[in-house]
Coordinates of C-alpha atoms in Angstrom, one line a residue:
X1 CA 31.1 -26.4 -84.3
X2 CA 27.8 -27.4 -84.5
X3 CA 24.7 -24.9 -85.6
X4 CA 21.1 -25.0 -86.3
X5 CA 20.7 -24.4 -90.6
X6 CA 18.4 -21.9 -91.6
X7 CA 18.5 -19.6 -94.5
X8 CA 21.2 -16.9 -94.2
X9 CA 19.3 -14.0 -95.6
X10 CA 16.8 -15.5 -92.9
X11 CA 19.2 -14.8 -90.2
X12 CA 20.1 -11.8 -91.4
X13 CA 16.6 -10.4 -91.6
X14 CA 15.9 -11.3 -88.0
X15 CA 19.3 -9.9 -86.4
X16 CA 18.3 -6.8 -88.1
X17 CA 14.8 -6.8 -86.4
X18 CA 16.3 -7.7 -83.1
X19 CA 18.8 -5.1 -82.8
X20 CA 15.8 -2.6 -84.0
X21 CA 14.6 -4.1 -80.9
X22 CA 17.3 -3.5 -78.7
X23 CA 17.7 -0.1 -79.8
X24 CA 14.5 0.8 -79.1
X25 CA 13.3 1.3 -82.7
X26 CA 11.2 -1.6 -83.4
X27 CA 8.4 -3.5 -81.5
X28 CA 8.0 -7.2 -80.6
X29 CA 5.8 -7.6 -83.5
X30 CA 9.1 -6.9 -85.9
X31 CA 10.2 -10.9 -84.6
X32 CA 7.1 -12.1 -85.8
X33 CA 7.5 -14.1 -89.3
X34 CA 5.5 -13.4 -92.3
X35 CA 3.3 -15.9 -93.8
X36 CA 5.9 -16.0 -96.6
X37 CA 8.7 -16.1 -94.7
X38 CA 7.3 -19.1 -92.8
X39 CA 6.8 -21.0 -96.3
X40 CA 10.2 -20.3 -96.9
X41 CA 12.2 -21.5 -93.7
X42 CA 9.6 -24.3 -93.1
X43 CA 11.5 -26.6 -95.7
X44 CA 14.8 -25.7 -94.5
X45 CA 13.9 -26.0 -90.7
X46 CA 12.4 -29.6 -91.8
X47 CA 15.3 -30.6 -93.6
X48 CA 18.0 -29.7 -90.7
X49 CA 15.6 -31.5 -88.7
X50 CA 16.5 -34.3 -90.6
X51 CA 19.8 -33.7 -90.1
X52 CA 20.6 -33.5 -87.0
X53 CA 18.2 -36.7 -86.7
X54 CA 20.2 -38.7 -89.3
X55 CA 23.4 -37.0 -87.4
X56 CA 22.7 -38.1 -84.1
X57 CA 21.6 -41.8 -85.3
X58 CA 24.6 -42.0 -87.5
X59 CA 27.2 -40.7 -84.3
X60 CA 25.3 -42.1 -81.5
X61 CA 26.7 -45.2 -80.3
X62 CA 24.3 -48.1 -80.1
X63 CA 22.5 -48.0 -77.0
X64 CA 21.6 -52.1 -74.6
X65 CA 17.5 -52.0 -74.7
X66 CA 18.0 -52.7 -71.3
X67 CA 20.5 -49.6 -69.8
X68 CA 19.3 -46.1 -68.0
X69 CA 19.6 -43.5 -70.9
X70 CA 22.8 -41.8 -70.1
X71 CA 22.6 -38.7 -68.3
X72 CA 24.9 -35.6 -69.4
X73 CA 28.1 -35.1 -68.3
X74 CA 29.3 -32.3 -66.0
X75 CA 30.8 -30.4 -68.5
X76 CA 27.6 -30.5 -70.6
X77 CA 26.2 -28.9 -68.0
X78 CA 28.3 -26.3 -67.8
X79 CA 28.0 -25.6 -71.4
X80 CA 24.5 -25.7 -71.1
X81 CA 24.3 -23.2 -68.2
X82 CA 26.1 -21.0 -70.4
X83 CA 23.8 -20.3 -72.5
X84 CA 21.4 -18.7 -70.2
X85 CA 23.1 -15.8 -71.1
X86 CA 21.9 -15.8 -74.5
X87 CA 18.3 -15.8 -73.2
X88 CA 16.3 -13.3 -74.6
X89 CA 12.5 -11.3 -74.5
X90 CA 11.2 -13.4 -77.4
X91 CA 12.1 -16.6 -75.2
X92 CA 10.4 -15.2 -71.8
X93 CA 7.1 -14.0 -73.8
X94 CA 7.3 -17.8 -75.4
X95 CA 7.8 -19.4 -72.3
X96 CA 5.0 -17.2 -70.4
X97 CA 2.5 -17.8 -73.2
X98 CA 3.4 -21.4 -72.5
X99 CA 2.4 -21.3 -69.2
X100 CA -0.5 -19.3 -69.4
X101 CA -2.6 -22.1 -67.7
X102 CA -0.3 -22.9 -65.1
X103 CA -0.6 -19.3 -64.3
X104 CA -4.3 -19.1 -64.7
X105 CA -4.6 -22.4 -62.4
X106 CA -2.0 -19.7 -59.6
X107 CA -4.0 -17.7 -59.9
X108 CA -7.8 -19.2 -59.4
X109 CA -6.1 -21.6 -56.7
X110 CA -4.6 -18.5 -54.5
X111 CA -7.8 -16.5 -54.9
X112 CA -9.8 -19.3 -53.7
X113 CA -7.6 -19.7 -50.7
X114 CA -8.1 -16.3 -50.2
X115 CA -11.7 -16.6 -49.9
X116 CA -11.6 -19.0 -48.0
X117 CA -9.4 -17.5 -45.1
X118 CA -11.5 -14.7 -45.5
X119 CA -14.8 -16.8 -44.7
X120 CA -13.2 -19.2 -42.0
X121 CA -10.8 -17.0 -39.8
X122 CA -11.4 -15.9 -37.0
X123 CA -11.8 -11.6 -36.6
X124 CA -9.8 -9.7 -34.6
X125 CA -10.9 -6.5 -32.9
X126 CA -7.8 -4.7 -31.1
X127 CA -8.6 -1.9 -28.3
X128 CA -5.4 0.5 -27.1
X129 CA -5.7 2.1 -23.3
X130 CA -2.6 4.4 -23.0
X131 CA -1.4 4.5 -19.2
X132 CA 1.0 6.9 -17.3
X133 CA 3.1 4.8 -14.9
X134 CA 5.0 7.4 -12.6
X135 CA 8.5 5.8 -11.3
X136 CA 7.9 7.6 -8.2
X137 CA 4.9 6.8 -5.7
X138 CA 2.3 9.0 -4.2
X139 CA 4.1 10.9 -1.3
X140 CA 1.4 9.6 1.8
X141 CA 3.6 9.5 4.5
X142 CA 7.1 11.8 5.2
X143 CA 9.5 8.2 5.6
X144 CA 8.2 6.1 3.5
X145 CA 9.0 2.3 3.0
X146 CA 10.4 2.6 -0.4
X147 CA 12.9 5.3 -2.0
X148 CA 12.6 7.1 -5.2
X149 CA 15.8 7.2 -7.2
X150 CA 16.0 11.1 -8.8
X151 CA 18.0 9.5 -11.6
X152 CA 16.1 8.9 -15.1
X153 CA 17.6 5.9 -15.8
X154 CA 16.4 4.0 -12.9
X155 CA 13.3 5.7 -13.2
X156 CA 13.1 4.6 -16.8
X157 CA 14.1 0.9 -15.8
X158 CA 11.1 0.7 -12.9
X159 CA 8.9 2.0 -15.7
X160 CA 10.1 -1.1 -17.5
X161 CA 9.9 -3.6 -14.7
X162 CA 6.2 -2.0 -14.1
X163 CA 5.6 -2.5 -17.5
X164 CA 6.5 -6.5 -17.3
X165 CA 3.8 -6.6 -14.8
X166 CA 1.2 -5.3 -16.3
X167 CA 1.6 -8.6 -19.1
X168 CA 3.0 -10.7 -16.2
X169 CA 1.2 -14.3 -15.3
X170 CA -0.3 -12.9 -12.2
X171 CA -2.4 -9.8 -13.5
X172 CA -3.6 -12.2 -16.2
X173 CA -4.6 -15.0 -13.6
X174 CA -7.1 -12.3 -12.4
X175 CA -8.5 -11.8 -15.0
X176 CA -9.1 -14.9 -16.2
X177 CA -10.5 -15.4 -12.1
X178 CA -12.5 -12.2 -12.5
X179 CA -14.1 -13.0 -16.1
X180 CA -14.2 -16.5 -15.9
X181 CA -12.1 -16.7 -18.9
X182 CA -12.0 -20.5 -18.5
X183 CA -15.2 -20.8 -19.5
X184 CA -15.1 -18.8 -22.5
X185 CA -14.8 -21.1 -25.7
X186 CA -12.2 -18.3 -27.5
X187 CA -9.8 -18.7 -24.8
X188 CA -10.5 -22.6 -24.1
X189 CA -11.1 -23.9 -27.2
X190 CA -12.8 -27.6 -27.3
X191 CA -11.9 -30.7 -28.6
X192 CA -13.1 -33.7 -29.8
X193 CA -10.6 -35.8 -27.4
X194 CA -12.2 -33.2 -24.2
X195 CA -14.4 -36.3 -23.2
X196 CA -12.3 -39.1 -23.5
X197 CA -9.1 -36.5 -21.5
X198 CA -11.8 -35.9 -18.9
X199 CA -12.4 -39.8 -18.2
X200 CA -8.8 -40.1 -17.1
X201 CA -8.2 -37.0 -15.8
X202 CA -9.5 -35.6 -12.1
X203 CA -11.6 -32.3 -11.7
X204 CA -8.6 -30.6 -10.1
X205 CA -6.6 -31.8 -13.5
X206 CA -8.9 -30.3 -15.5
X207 CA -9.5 -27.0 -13.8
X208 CA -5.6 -26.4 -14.1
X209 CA -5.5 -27.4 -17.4
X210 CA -8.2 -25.1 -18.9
X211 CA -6.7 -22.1 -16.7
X212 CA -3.7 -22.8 -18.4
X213 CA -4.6 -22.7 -21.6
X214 CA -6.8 -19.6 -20.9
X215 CA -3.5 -18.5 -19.8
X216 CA -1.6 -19.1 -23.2
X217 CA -4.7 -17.6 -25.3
X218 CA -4.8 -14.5 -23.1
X219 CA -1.0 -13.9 -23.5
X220 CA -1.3 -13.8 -27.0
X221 CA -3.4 -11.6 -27.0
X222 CA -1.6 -9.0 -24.9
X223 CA 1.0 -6.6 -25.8
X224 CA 2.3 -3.6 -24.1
X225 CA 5.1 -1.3 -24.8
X226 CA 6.6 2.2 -23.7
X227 CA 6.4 5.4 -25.6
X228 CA 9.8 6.9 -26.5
X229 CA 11.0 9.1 -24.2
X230 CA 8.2 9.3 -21.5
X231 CA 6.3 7.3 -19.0
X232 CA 3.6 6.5 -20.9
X233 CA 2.6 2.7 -21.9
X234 CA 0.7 1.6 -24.8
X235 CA -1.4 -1.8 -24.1
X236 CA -2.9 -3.7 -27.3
X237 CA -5.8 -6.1 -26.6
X238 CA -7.2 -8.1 -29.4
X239 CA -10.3 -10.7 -29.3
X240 CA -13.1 -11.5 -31.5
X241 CA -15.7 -9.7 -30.2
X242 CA -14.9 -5.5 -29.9
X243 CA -17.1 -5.4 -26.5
X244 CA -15.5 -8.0 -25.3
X245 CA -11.7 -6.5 -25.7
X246 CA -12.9 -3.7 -24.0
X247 CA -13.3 -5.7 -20.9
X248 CA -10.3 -7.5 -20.9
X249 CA -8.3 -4.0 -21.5
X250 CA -10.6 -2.8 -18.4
X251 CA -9.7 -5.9 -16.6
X252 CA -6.1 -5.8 -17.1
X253 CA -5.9 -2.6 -16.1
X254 CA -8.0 -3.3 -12.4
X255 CA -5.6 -6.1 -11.8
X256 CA -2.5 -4.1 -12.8
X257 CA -3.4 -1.9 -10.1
X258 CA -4.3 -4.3 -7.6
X259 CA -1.1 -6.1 -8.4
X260 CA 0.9 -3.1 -8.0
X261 CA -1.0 -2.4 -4.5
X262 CA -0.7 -5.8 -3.5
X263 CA 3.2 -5.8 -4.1
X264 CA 3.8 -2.9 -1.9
X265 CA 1.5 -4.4 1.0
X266 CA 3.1 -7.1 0.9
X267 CA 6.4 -5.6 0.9
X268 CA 5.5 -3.5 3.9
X269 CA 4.2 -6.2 5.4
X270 CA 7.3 -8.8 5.6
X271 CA 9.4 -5.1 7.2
X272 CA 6.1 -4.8 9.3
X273 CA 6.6 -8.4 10.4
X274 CA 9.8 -8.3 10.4
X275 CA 10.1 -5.6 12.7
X276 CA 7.2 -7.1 15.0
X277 CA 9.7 -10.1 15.3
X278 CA 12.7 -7.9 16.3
X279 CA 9.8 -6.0 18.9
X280 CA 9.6 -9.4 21.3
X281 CA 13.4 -8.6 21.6
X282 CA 13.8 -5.6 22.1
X283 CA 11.3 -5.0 24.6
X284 CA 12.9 -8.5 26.6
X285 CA 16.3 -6.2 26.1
X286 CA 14.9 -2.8 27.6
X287 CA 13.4 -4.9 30.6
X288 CA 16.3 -6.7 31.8
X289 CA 18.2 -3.3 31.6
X290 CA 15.8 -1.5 33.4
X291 CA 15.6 -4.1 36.1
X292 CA 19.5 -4.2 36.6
X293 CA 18.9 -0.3 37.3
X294 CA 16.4 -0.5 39.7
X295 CA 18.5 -3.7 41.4
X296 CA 21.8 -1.1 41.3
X297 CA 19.7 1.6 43.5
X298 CA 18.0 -1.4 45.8
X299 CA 21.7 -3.0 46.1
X300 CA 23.5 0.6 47.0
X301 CA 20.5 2.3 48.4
X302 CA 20.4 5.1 46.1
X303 CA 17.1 7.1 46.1
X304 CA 16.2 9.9 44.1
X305 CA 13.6 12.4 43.7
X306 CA 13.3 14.7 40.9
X307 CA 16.2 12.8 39.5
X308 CA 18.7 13.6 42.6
X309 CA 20.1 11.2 45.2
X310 CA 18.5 11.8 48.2
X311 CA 21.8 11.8 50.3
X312 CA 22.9 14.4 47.8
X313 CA 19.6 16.4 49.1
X314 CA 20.2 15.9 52.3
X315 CA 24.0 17.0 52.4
X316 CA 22.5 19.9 50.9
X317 CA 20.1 20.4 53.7
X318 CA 22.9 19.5 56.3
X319 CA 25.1 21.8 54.7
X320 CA 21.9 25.1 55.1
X321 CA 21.2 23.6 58.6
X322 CA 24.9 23.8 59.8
X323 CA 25.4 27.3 58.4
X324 CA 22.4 29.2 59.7
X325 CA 23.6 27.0 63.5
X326 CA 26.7 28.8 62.4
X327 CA 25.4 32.7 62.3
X328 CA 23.0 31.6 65.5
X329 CA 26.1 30.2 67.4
X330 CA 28.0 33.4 66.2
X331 CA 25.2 35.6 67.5
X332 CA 24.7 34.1 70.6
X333 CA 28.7 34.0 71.0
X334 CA 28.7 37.8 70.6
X335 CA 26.1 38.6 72.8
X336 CA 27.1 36.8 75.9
X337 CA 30.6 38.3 74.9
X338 CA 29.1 41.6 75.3
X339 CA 26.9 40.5 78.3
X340 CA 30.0 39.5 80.2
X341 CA 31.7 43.2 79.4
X342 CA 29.1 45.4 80.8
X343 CA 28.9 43.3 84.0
X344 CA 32.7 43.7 84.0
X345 CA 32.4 47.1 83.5
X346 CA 29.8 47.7 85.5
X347 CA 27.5 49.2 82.2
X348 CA 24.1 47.1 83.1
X349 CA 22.6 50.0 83.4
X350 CA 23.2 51.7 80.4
X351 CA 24.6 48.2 78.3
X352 CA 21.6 47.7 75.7
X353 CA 22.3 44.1 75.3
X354 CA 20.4 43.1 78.4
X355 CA 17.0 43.3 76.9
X356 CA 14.2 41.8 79.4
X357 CA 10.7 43.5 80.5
X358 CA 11.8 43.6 84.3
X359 CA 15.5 45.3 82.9
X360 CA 13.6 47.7 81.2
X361 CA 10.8 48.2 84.5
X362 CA 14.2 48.5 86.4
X363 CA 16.1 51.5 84.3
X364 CA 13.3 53.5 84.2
X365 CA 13.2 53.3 88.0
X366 CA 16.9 53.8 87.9
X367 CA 16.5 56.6 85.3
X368 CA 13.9 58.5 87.2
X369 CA 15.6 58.4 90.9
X370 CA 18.6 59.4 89.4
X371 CA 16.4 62.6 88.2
X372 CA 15.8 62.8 91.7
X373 CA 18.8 63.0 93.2
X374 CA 19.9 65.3 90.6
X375 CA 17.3 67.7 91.9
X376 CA 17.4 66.8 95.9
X377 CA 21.7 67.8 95.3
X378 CA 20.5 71.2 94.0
X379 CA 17.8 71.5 96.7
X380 CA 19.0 70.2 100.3
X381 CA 22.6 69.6 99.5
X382 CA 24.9 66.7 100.0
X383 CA 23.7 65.8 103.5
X384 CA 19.8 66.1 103.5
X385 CA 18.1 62.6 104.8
X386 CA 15.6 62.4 101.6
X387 CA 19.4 62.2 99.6
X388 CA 20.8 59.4 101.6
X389 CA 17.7 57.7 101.2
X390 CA 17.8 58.3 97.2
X391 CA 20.8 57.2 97.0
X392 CA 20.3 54.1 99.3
X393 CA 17.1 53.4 96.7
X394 CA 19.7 53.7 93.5
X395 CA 22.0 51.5 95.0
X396 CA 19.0 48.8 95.7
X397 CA 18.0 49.2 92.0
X398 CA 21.8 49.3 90.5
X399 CA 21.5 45.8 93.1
X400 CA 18.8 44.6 91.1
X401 CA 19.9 45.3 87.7
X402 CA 23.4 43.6 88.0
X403 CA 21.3 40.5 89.0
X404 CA 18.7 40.8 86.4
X405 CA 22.0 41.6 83.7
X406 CA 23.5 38.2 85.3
X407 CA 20.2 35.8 84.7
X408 CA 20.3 37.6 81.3
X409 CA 23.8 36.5 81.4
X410 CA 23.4 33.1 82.4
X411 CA 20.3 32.7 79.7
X412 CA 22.4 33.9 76.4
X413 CA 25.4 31.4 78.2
X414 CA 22.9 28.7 78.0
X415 CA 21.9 29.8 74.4
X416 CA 25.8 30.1 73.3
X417 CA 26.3 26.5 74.6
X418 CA 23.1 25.6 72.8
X419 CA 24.0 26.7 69.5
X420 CA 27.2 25.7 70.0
X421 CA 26.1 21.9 71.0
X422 CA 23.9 22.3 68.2
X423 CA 26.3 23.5 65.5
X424 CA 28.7 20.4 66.6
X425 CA 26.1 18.4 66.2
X426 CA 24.8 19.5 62.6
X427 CA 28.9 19.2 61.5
X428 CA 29.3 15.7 62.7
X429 CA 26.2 14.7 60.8
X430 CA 27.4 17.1 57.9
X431 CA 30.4 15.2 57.9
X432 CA 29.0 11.4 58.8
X433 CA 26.5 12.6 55.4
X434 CA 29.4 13.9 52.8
X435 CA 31.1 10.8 53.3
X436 CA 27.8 8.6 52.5
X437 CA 27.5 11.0 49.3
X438 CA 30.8 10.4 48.2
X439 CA 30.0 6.9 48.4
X440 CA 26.7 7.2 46.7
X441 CA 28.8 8.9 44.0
X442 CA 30.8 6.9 43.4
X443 CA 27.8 4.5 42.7
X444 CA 25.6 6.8 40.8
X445 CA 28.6 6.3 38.3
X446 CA 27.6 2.9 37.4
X447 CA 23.8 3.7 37.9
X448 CA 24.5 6.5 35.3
X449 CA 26.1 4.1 32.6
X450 CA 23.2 1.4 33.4
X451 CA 20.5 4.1 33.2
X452 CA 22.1 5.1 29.6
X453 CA 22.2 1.4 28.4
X454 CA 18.5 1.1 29.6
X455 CA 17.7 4.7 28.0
X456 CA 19.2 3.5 24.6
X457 CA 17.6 0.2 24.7
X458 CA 14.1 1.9 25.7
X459 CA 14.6 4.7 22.6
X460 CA 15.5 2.0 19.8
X461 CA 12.7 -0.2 21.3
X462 CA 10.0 3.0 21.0
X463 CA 11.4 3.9 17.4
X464 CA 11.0 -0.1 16.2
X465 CA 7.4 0.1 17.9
X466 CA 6.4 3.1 16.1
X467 CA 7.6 2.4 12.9
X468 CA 6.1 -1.2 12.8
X469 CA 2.9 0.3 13.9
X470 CA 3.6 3.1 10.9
X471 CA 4.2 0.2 8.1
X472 CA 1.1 -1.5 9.5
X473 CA -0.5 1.0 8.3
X474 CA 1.1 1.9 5.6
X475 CA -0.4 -1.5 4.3
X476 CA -3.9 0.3 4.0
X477 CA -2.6 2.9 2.0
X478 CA -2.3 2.3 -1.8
X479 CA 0.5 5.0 -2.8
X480 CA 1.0 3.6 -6.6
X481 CA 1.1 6.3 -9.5
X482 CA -0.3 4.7 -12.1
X483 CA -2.9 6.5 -14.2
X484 CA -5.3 6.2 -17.1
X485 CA -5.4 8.1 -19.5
X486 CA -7.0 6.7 -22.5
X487 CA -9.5 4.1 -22.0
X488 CA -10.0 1.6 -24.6
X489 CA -12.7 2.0 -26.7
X490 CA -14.8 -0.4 -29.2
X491 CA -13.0 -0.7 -32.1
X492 CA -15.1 0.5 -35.7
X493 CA -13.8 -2.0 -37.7
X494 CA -11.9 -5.6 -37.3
X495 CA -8.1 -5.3 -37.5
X496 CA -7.8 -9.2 -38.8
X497 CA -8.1 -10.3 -41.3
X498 CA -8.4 -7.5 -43.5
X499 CA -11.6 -6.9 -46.0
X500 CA -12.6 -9.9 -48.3
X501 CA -12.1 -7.6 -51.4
X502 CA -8.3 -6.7 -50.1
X503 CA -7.6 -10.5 -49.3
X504 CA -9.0 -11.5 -52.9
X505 CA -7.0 -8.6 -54.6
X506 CA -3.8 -10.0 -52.5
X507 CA -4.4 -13.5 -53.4
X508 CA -4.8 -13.0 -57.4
X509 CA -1.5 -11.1 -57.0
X510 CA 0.3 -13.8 -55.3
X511 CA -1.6 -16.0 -57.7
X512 CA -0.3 -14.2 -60.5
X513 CA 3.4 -13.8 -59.5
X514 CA 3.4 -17.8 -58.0
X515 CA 1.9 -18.5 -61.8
X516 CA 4.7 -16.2 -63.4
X517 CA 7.1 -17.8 -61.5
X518 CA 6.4 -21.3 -62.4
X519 CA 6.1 -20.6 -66.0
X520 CA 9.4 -19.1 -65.9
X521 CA 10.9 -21.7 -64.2
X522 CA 9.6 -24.2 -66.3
X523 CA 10.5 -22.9 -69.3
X524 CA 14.6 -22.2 -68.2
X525 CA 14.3 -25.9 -67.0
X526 CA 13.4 -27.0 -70.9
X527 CA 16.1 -24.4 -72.3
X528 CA 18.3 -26.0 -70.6
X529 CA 17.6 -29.5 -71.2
X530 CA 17.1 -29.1 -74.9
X531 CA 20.2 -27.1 -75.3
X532 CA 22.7 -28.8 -77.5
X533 CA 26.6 -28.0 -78.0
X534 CA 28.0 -25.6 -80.5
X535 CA 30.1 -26.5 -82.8
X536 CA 32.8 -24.1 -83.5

C-alpha cells in the first residue's frame, strides 16, 4: 500500500504525543512542531511531495485536452468514507481555525437579522381573563326548557362545546360589529393593490371582504382552553397595543354572554313557536268536541243542573211526591176505616176520631145531660116527666152526633179518595218518568264518553297554552352560568418579540453554531476529497 513519507522517529515522536493526548496526560500544544522539527520534516515532506507528483504523472494515463476529468469511482468513495473514522481533535481545531471567517460572517449576519426583527416586528401584548362556565344553568323557573345531565362527563363535554363558542365566528363577528374592528389598520392591514381592488369591486364586496379578514386577524389572536379538572376557562388575547387587548378580552367576553343568551332564546323560542303552531289545533280540536257534546244533550234532550240530568231530578222528586201521597193516602185510609167503626158501633159519641168544633159543641151537651139524668134517676126516679124529657133531649143530641160523625164520615171518604186519586196519579207519572230516565241513561253514557274526549282535549289544550305562554317568557330570562372571575388586565411588558438584548444574544448563538457548522462541514467535505488510497 500506499503511505505519506515522513521521517520515522518523526512519527514516532508524534504517536507518542498523541496518545499523551488521549490519555489525558498531555495538552494540544504537545502536537505542535518545534521550529527544529519543522526544518527537519520540511525536506522530507517536499521530497514526497515530489513523489507522489512524479508517481501520479508517471501512473496516470494520458488524459484528451478535451474530456470531463474523471470522477471517482464508487468504491473510492467508499474508501474515502472510511476514513472519517480516523478523524481526529487536531483535524476539527484545523478545520475550525479555517473557517474562522465563515463563522465570524454567521455570526455578524444572524445578529444583524436579529436586530432587525427586533426593530421591525410587530409587539405583542397578551391579556388572560379566567372564566367559570357552569354546565348547569341558573334554576329560574321549576320546568325548565333545558335539562341538566348530573353526569360529569356530559357536564365536562358542554363545558367544551361552550368553550368552542366563546372562539366561535359568531362572538367574534360582534366584536368586530361592536369595535369597528374593520376599520382598525392591525386587523385590516392595507395594500398597495386596495385602490386598484376597489375600482372593480362593489361597496358591498368590499365591506365583506375587510370583515373577513378582520375575521382571520382576530382568530389568530384568540385562544381559549380549559383548566384540568374543573370548569374554569383560560382565554389569551394578544394585540399590539396592551389597552387595546383589554378591550377585545372585555368584548369577547360581552358577546360570549350574549351569544350564550341569545342561543337559549332562540331555542325557547322555535318550542314557543312551535307550540303556538300546535295551539290553533288544539283549540279547533277542543271546539268541535265540545260542540258534539252540547249537540248530544240538544239531540236527546238531556238537561242538567249542578251536573245531574234533570229527569234524574225529577224522578227523584216523583219518587218524594209519591211517598209522602203514600203516608197521606194511608192516613186518610185509616181514619175513615176508623170513622166507619164507631158509626157501626154506635161509638160517635165517645170515638175521638170525629174531630169537628160542632162534634165537640155536641159531646159536651151530651156529656152534661147525661150528668143530668144521672142525677134526675137518683132524685125523681125512673118515671118523673123532667127524665123522659132528658132522655128525649139525649136521644136528639146522640141524633145529631151520628149525623155530624157521618158528614165527618163522608169528608175523610172524600179525602181517602183524594189521596188515593192522587197517589195513582203521582205512580203513573213516577212510572211514565223512570222510563224517560232509563232512556236518558242510557244516553248520558255516550254524553259521558263525549264529555271525557272534550275534557281531555280542553286539559292538553290548557297545558300547551300555559307552557307556550311560560317559554314566551322564559325568552326574557337569561338563565346562563357563566361567570368572571379574573378580568384581563394591561399587560407590564410585551410578550413578542422578546427584549433586543435577548434576540441579539440568541442570534450570535445561532450565528455561532450556523458558523461552526459550516466550518465543519467544509472541512469533512475537503477530507474527503483529498483523501487518497492506502497502499497496503
Amino acid at each position: 500500500m500506499y503511505r505519506r513519507s515522513e521521517p520515522e522517529e518523526q512519527g514516532l515522536r508524534l504517536q507518542t504525543r498523541y496518545r499523551r493526548l488521549r490519555s489525558g496526560e498531555g495538552s494540544l500544544l504537545d502536537l505542535v512542531p518545534t521550529p527544529e522539527e519543522e526544518e527537519a520534516i520540511l525536506p522530507e515532506v517536499r521530497g514526497s511531495e515530489d513523489r507522489r507528483a512524479s508517481f501520479r504523472a508517471v501512473n496516470s494515463p494520458p488524459r484528451p485536452v478535451a474530456r470531463e476529468p474523471v470522477q471517482p469511482t464508487v468504491g473510492e468513495w467508499l474508501t474515502r468514507f472510511q476514513l472519517i473514522g480516523e478523524i481526529g481533535i487536531d483535524d476539527v481545531i484545523l478545520w475550525l481555525r479555517d473557517g474562522m471567517r465563515w463563522i465570524v460572517l454567521a455570526v455578524v449576519l444572524c445578529v444583524a437579522a436579529a436586530l432587525a426583527y427586533a426593530l421591525t416586528a410587530s409587539p405583542r401584548y397578551t391579556v388572560y381573563t379566567d372564566i367559570v362556565v357552569d354546565p348547569s344553568n341558573l334554576n329560574v323557573v321549576s320546568d325548565d326548557v333545558f335539562t341538566s345531565n348530573p353526569q360529569r362527563d356530559a357536564q365536562l363535554l358542554e363545558v367544551e362545546s361552550k368553550l368552542r363558542i366563546l372562539t366561535s365566528r359568531n362572538v367574534l363577528a360582534r366584536v368586530i360589529d361592536k369595535l369597528q374592528l374593520t376599520k382598525d389598520v392591525e386587523f385590516v392591514k392595507p395594500s398597495p393593490l386596495d385602490f386598484l381592488k376597489n375600482l372593480l369591486r362593489s361597496d358591498q364586496e368590499e365591506a365583506a371582504d375587510n370583515h373577513l379578514a378582520a375575521l382571520r386577524a382576530l382568530t389568530e389572536r384568540v385562544e381559549a382552553r380549559r383548566e384540568e379538572r374543573s370548569f374554569v376557562v383560560v382565554m389569551k388575547v394578544w394585540s399590539e397595543e396592551p389597552e387595546k387587548a383589554v378591550v377585545l378580552s372585555d368584548a369577547i367576553v360581552d358577546a360570549f354572554e350574549t351569544e350564550l343568551f341569545q342561543s337559549a332564546a332562540e331555542s325557547a323560542g322555535r318550542v314557543a313557536q312551535n307550540l303556538n303552531a300546535r295551539l290553533d289545533e288544539l283549540r279547533r280540536n277542543v271546539t268541535e268536541a265540545e260542540k258534539k257534546v252540547e249537540d248530544f244533550r240538544r239531540a236527546n234532550g238531556l238537561q242538567s243542573t249542578n251536573g245531574e240530568l234533570v229527569s234524574n231530578q225529577l224522578s227523584s222528586e216523583l219518587n218524594t211526591q209519591v211517598l209522602a201521597a203514600q203516608q197521606g193516602f194511608i192516613q186518610a185510609e185509616t181514619r175513615y176505616k176508623q170513622m166507619s167503626a164507631a158509626i157501626a158501633n154506635k161509638q160517635t159519641a165517645s170515638a175521638s176520631v170525629f174531630e169537628s168544633a160542632n162534634m165537640t159543641s155536641l159531646r159536651q151537651q151530651y156529656n152534661t145531660l147525661q150528668q143530668q139524668i144521672g142525677s134526675m134517676r137518683l132524685i125523681y126516679g125512673e118515671r118523673h116527666p123532667r127524665l123522659v124529657s132528658a132522655r128525649s133531649e139525649r136521644t136528639t143530641l146522640e141524633a145529631a152526633m151520628d149525623e155530624e160523625a157521618r158528614r165527618i164520615l163522608e169528608r175523610a171518604k172524600a179525602d181517602f179518595d183524594r189521596e188515593q186519586s192522587a197517589l195513582d196519579a203521582l205512580r203513573a207519572k213516577a212510572r211514565a218518568e223512570k222510563s224517560n230516565v232509563f232512556t236518558d241513561n242510557e244516553a248520558q253514557v255516550q254524553l259521558r264518553d263525549l264529555e271525557r274526549d272534550a275534557r281531555a282535549k280542553a286539559a292538553i289544550y290548557e297545558t300547551h297554552l300555559a307552557r307556550a305562554q311560560q317559554i314566551a317568557e322564559r325568552q326574557q330570562i337569561d338563565a346562563t352560568n357563566v361567570r368572571v372571575i379574573s378580568r384581563a388586565m394591561p399587560p407590564n411588558s410585551r410578550t413578542w418579540p422578546p427584549r433586543t438584548f435577548i434576540l441579539l444574544i440568541a442570534g450570535g448563538v445561532a450565528g455561532l453554531l450556523i458558523g461552526v457548522a459550516a466550518a465543519l462541514s467544509l472541512g469533512l467535505w475537503r477530507y474527503v476529497r483529498g483523501a487518497r488510497p492506502i497502499a497496503g
